[in-house]
Structure formats: structure tokens, C-alpha cells
mmCIF file of C-alpha atoms in Angstrom:
data_model
loop_
_atom_site.group_PDB
_atom_site.id
_atom_site.type_symbol
_atom_site.label_atom_id
_atom_site.label_comp_id
_atom_site.label_asym_id
_atom_site.label_seq_id
_atom_site.Cartn_x
_atom_site.Cartn_y
_atom_site.Cartn_z
ATOM 1 C CA MET D 29 22.339 -16.383 7.019
ATOM 2 C CA ALA D 30 20.574 -15.623 3.869
ATOM 3 C CA GLU D 31 16.691 -15.723 3.666
ATOM 4 C CA PRO D 32 14.827 -18.587 2.532
ATOM 5 C CA GLU D 33 13.164 -18.125 -1.092
ATOM 6 C CA ASN D 34 9.826 -18.134 -1.705
ATOM 7 C CA ALA D 35 9.645 -21.911 -2.944
ATOM 8 C CA GLU D 36 11.114 -23.276 -0.101
ATOM 9 C CA LEU D 37 8.702 -21.417 2.385
ATOM 10 C CA LEU D 38 5.431 -22.130 0.278
ATOM 11 C CA ARG D 39 6.364 -25.497 0.824
ATOM 12 C CA ALA D 40 6.949 -25.821 4.293
ATOM 13 C CA ALA D 41 3.366 -23.529 4.938
ATOM 14 C CA ALA D 42 1.933 -25.933 2.973
ATOM 15 C CA THR D 43 2.975 -28.547 5.408
ATOM 16 C CA GLY D 44 1.838 -26.122 8.234
ATOM 17 C CA ASP D 45 4.800 -25.090 9.427
ATOM 18 C CA GLN D 46 4.145 -22.144 11.754
ATOM 19 C CA LYS D 47 7.487 -20.114 11.010
ATOM 20 C CA ALA D 48 7.447 -20.330 7.132
ATOM 21 C CA TRP D 49 3.686 -18.605 7.179
ATOM 22 C CA GLU D 50 5.321 -16.109 9.682
ATOM 23 C CA SER D 51 7.909 -15.675 7.168
ATOM 24 C CA ILE D 52 5.513 -14.944 4.512
ATOM 25 C CA VAL D 53 3.686 -12.441 6.329
ATOM 26 C CA ASP D 54 6.440 -10.626 7.557
ATOM 27 C CA ARG D 55 7.669 -10.316 3.852
ATOM 28 C CA TYR D 56 4.509 -9.558 2.539
ATOM 29 C CA ALA D 57 2.098 -7.876 4.938
ATOM 30 C CA ASN D 58 2.864 -4.203 4.588
ATOM 31 C CA LEU D 59 2.282 -5.142 0.822
ATOM 32 C CA VAL D 60 -1.503 -6.488 1.188
ATOM 33 C CA TRP D 61 -1.899 -3.463 3.793
ATOM 34 C CA SER D 62 -0.792 -0.898 1.112
ATOM 35 C CA VAL D 63 -2.943 -2.202 -1.692
ATOM 36 C CA ALA D 64 -6.047 -2.696 0.753
ATOM 37 C CA ARG D 65 -5.479 1.038 1.942
ATOM 38 C CA SER D 66 -4.726 2.272 -1.937
ATOM 39 C CA PHE D 67 -8.413 1.890 -2.408
ATOM 40 C CA GLN D 68 -9.174 4.700 0.519
ATOM 41 C CA LEU D 69 -10.673 1.543 2.609
ATOM 42 C CA GLY D 70 -11.015 2.629 6.350
ATOM 43 C CA ARG D 71 -8.908 0.727 8.803
ATOM 44 C CA SER D 72 -11.420 -1.884 9.559
ATOM 45 C CA ASP D 73 -12.539 -2.517 5.628
ATOM 46 C CA ALA D 74 -8.488 -2.775 5.096
ATOM 47 C CA ALA D 75 -8.125 -5.223 7.616
ATOM 48 C CA ASP D 76 -10.980 -7.051 6.189
ATOM 49 C CA VAL D 77 -9.233 -7.062 2.792
ATOM 50 C CA SER D 78 -6.113 -8.034 4.239
ATOM 51 C CA GLN D 79 -7.561 -11.181 6.404
ATOM 52 C CA ALA D 80 -9.229 -11.908 3.288
ATOM 53 C CA THR D 81 -6.040 -12.230 0.931
ATOM 54 C CA TRP D 82 -4.099 -14.159 3.366
ATOM 55 C CA LEU D 83 -6.713 -16.586 4.077
ATOM 56 C CA ARG D 84 -7.259 -17.143 0.013
ATOM 57 C CA LEU D 85 -3.138 -17.607 -0.068
ATOM 58 C CA VAL D 86 -4.055 -20.343 2.971
ATOM 59 C CA GLU D 87 -6.441 -21.909 0.393
ATOM 60 C CA HIS D 88 -4.378 -21.842 -2.419
ATOM 61 C CA VAL D 89 -0.909 -22.075 -1.081
ATOM 62 C CA ALA D 90 -0.294 -25.464 -3.461
ATOM 63 C CA ASP D 91 -1.800 -23.437 -6.336
ATOM 64 C CA VAL D 92 0.746 -20.782 -6.275
ATOM 65 C CA ARG D 93 2.605 -21.364 -10.020
ATOM 66 C CA ASP D 94 5.191 -19.012 -9.722
ATOM 67 C CA ALA D 95 6.351 -18.954 -5.999
ATOM 68 C CA ASP D 96 8.653 -16.156 -7.336
ATOM 69 C CA ARG D 97 5.820 -14.109 -7.927
ATOM 70 C CA LEU D 98 4.442 -14.476 -4.611
ATOM 71 C CA GLY D 99 4.331 -10.784 -3.982
ATOM 72 C CA SER D 100 2.357 -10.015 -7.067
ATOM 73 C CA TRP D 101 -0.097 -12.786 -6.507
ATOM 74 C CA LEU D 102 -0.742 -11.391 -3.015
ATOM 75 C CA ALA D 103 -1.294 -7.586 -4.703
ATOM 76 C CA THR D 104 -3.401 -9.052 -7.238
ATOM 77 C CA THR D 105 -5.685 -11.243 -4.654
ATOM 78 C CA ALA D 106 -5.603 -8.277 -2.529
ATOM 79 C CA ARG D 107 -6.556 -6.086 -5.235
ATOM 80 C CA ARG D 108 -9.619 -8.094 -6.081
ATOM 81 C CA GLU D 109 -10.964 -8.487 -2.545
ATOM 82 C CA ALA D 110 -11.341 -4.414 -1.779
ATOM 83 C CA LEU D 111 -12.497 -4.441 -5.106
ATOM 84 C CA ALA D 112 -15.055 -7.478 -3.955
ATOM 85 C CA LEU D 113 -15.798 -5.652 -0.917
ATOM 86 C CA LEU D 114 -16.610 -2.022 -2.551
ATOM 87 C CA ARG D 115 -18.831 -4.097 -4.947
ATOM 88 C CA ARG D 116 -20.182 -5.840 -1.728
ATOM 89 C CA GLY D 117 -20.716 -2.456 0.179
ATOM 90 C CA GLY D 118 -21.939 -0.664 -3.107
ATOM 91 C CA ARG D 119 -20.527 2.414 -1.717
ATOM 92 C CA ASP D 120 -18.346 5.283 -2.991
ATOM 93 C CA VAL D 121 -14.714 4.915 -2.094
ATOM 94 C CA PRO D 122 -14.165 7.911 0.646
ATOM 95 C CA ALA D 123 -11.342 10.231 1.075
ATOM 96 C CA GLY D 124 -9.495 8.601 3.248
ATOM 97 C CA ALA D 125 -7.374 10.067 6.861
ATOM 98 C CA ALA D 126 -5.238 12.460 6.876
ATOM 99 C CA THR D 127 -2.562 10.081 8.996
ATOM 100 C CA ASP D 128 -2.104 7.944 6.112
ATOM 101 C CA PHE D 129 0.944 10.232 4.609
ATOM 102 C CA ILE D 130 1.291 13.167 7.162
ATOM 103 C CA GLY D 131 3.764 11.014 8.620
ATOM 104 C CA ILE D 132 5.528 9.636 5.417
ATOM 105 C CA LEU D 133 5.101 12.357 3.092
ATOM 106 C CA GLY D 134 5.071 15.276 5.547
ATOM 107 C CA GLY D 135 7.720 14.529 7.317
ATOM 108 C CA ALA D 136 8.427 13.378 11.029
ATOM 109 C CA LEU D 137 6.264 14.265 14.100
ATOM 110 C CA ALA D 138 7.691 16.786 16.536
ATOM 111 C CA GLY D 139 9.869 15.952 19.583
ATOM 112 C CA GLU D 140 9.550 16.566 22.966
ATOM 113 C CA ASP D 141 12.034 19.870 22.659
ATOM 114 C CA GLU D 142 10.689 20.898 19.654
ATOM 115 C CA GLU D 143 9.121 24.641 19.998
ATOM 116 C CA LEU D 144 5.542 25.229 19.506
ATOM 117 C CA ASP D 145 5.641 27.892 16.698
ATOM 118 C CA ALA D 146 7.836 24.456 14.695
ATOM 119 C CA GLY D 147 4.634 22.468 15.650
ATOM 120 C CA VAL D 148 2.435 24.671 14.344
ATOM 121 C CA LEU D 149 4.535 25.452 11.154
ATOM 122 C CA ARG D 150 4.761 21.730 10.689
ATOM 123 C CA ASP D 151 1.239 21.396 10.897
ATOM 124 C CA GLU D 152 0.155 23.704 8.343
ATOM 125 C CA ARG D 153 2.665 22.009 6.018
ATOM 126 C CA ASP D 154 0.937 18.754 6.378
ATOM 127 C CA LYS D 155 -2.608 20.529 6.031
ATOM 128 C CA ALA D 156 -1.314 21.805 2.875
ATOM 129 C CA LEU D 157 0.069 18.416 1.783
ATOM 130 C CA TRP D 158 -2.963 16.222 2.931
ATOM 131 C CA HIS D 159 -4.717 19.362 0.795
ATOM 132 C CA GLU D 160 -2.992 19.077 -2.665
ATOM 133 C CA PHE D 161 -2.645 15.127 -2.276
ATOM 134 C CA ARG D 162 -6.330 14.492 -1.882
ATOM 135 C CA SER D 163 -6.509 16.939 -4.944
ATOM 136 C CA LEU D 164 -4.938 14.455 -7.089
ATOM 137 C CA SER D 165 -6.543 12.307 -9.680
ATOM 138 C CA GLY D 166 -7.715 8.984 -7.701
ATOM 139 C CA PRO D 167 -5.102 6.831 -9.822
ATOM 140 C CA CYS D 168 -2.303 9.020 -8.962
ATOM 141 C CA GLN D 169 -3.498 9.060 -5.325
ATOM 142 C CA GLN D 170 -3.686 4.773 -5.270
ATOM 143 C CA LEU D 171 -0.482 4.238 -7.100
ATOM 144 C CA LEU D 172 1.461 6.981 -3.993
ATOM 145 C CA ARG D 173 -0.079 4.764 -1.380
ATOM 146 C CA VAL D 174 1.036 1.468 -2.484
ATOM 147 C CA LEU D 175 4.371 2.685 -3.383
ATOM 148 C CA ILE D 176 4.881 3.935 -0.010
ATOM 149 C CA ALA D 177 4.580 0.562 1.413
ATOM 150 C CA ASP D 178 7.692 -0.750 3.592
ATOM 151 C CA PRO D 179 9.307 -2.409 1.935
ATOM 152 C CA PRO D 180 8.922 -0.932 -1.252
ATOM 153 C CA PRO D 181 7.111 -3.722 -3.374
ATOM 154 C CA SER D 182 8.536 -4.369 -6.919
ATOM 155 C CA TYR D 183 6.940 -2.741 -10.002
ATOM 156 C CA ALA D 184 5.683 -6.267 -10.840
ATOM 157 C CA GLU D 185 3.901 -6.315 -7.711
ATOM 158 C CA VAL D 186 2.246 -2.866 -8.374
ATOM 159 C CA SER D 187 1.164 -3.565 -11.732
ATOM 160 C CA ALA D 188 -0.774 -6.758 -10.189
ATOM 161 C CA ALA D 189 -1.723 -4.688 -7.471
ATOM 162 C CA LEU D 190 -3.457 -1.949 -9.549
ATOM 163 C CA ASP D 191 -3.493 -3.752 -12.870
ATOM 164 C CA VAL D 192 -1.634 -1.566 -14.927
ATOM 165 C CA PRO D 193 1.460 -2.307 -17.032
ATOM 166 C CA VAL D 194 4.799 -1.835 -15.222
ATOM 167 C CA GLY D 195 6.330 0.150 -17.946
ATOM 168 C CA SER D 196 3.611 3.120 -17.387
ATOM 169 C CA ILE D 197 4.311 2.849 -13.499
ATOM 170 C CA GLY D 198 7.649 5.101 -13.484
ATOM 171 C CA PRO D 199 6.223 7.762 -15.660
ATOM 172 C CA THR D 200 3.326 8.111 -13.914
ATOM 173 C CA ARG D 201 4.754 8.151 -10.554
ATOM 174 C CA GLN D 202 7.010 10.700 -11.577
ATOM 175 C CA ARG D 203 4.011 13.128 -13.033
ATOM 176 C CA CYS D 204 1.795 12.161 -10.244
ATOM 177 C CA LEU D 205 5.022 13.412 -7.762
ATOM 178 C CA GLY D 206 5.334 16.580 -9.797
ATOM 179 C CA THR D 207 2.013 17.573 -10.204
ATOM 180 C CA LEU D 208 1.853 17.519 -6.478
ATOM 181 C CA ARG D 209 5.406 19.394 -6.513
ATOM 182 C CA ARG D 210 3.576 22.268 -8.252
ATOM 183 C CA ARG D 211 0.775 22.088 -6.002
ATOM 184 C CA LEU D 212 2.759 22.421 -3.191
ATOM 185 C CA GLY D 213 4.742 25.488 -4.519
ATOM 186 C CA SER D 214 2.079 27.244 -5.701
ATOM 187 C CA THR D 215 0.494 27.007 -2.131
ATOM 188 C CA THR D 216 3.452 28.470 -0.477
ATOM 189 C CA THR D 217 4.375 31.804 -2.554
#
């Protein structure tokens, strides 16, 4: 059975259909969360941004002009909410937690039967990965954080989330990953 289109879901959600809301949230929750976390917010602040983003959709569900661009609308709203939260807090963006990337970029966690040596090597690799990731520029870190959302966001959604041209996303991603790979290669030799 095919999934309902965004326009159908938005119409149903506007009339209070709980299943439609749940479908929208299921479809876009990871995108909203990854945009919030791309600003290197802590978990509670990212949860606040996520909640505020969904509240904005509830308030403006009938105002979404192009249902096919709902993901971009949510990404833009999440970006604006994150920036507003940072402005209200009058603070610098924190460095973030290593656990955000270790599982995704650093490999799977050790199984019960994995040898101790393999666990130690994995921990060392993860530490090096995180160290080199933090040395990337802020925009590179932010782009990579958004791109690892599951399911992967479209480039239009990434563009809306980060306020960058769609055509620059792929080349910037390649540059950022190339820099990360070079830095990781130089730490292992």
C-alpha cells in the first residue's frame, strides 16, 4: 500500500486526524531532530527546538502552501527555532557530544563476544574520529550532522535547514568528508 501524499496528510491533520499527525511526525521527526542537533545543541535544547517546530506546524498546518515541500518547511522552521534559541540564550554553540557520531561514523558497538582488544581498538578509532570531526569547520560539522539523518533528507530539505544553495551541498559534503578522511589518514600513519 502506497503512503499517503503530504497534501492528503496535511488536510487530514488540519481536521484533527491523529493518524495523519502521526504519519507526518513519523516521516519527518528525524529530519527535524537532525537540524536541531546540527546547531550542536544539547539534547534538551534540541528537544525544545523540535517541539517548537511541531507546534509551528500545528499553528500553521492550513498555511503550508506547497505540501510537497513540507520537509523543507519543517527544516527551515527548525533552523529558525534553533537560531532563536541560541539568540535568546546569548551563548556560544557547544562542541557537542561524541556519542552523536561514534555509532554512525565510527562503526557498530561491540557485541558481547567481541574480544577486549577489538573493543580497545574501536574506542581508539572512535576517539580519533571524533577528535578530527571536531576540528572541521562549523559549517562542515553542521552539514554532516544534517546529512546523517535517517531517513536521509533531500537536498532541498538540507538547503532549507542550513540556508545554503542546493548546488553547493554535494561539493561541500565531498570537501568536508575528504578533509575528514585526510586527517584520519594522517593520524593512523
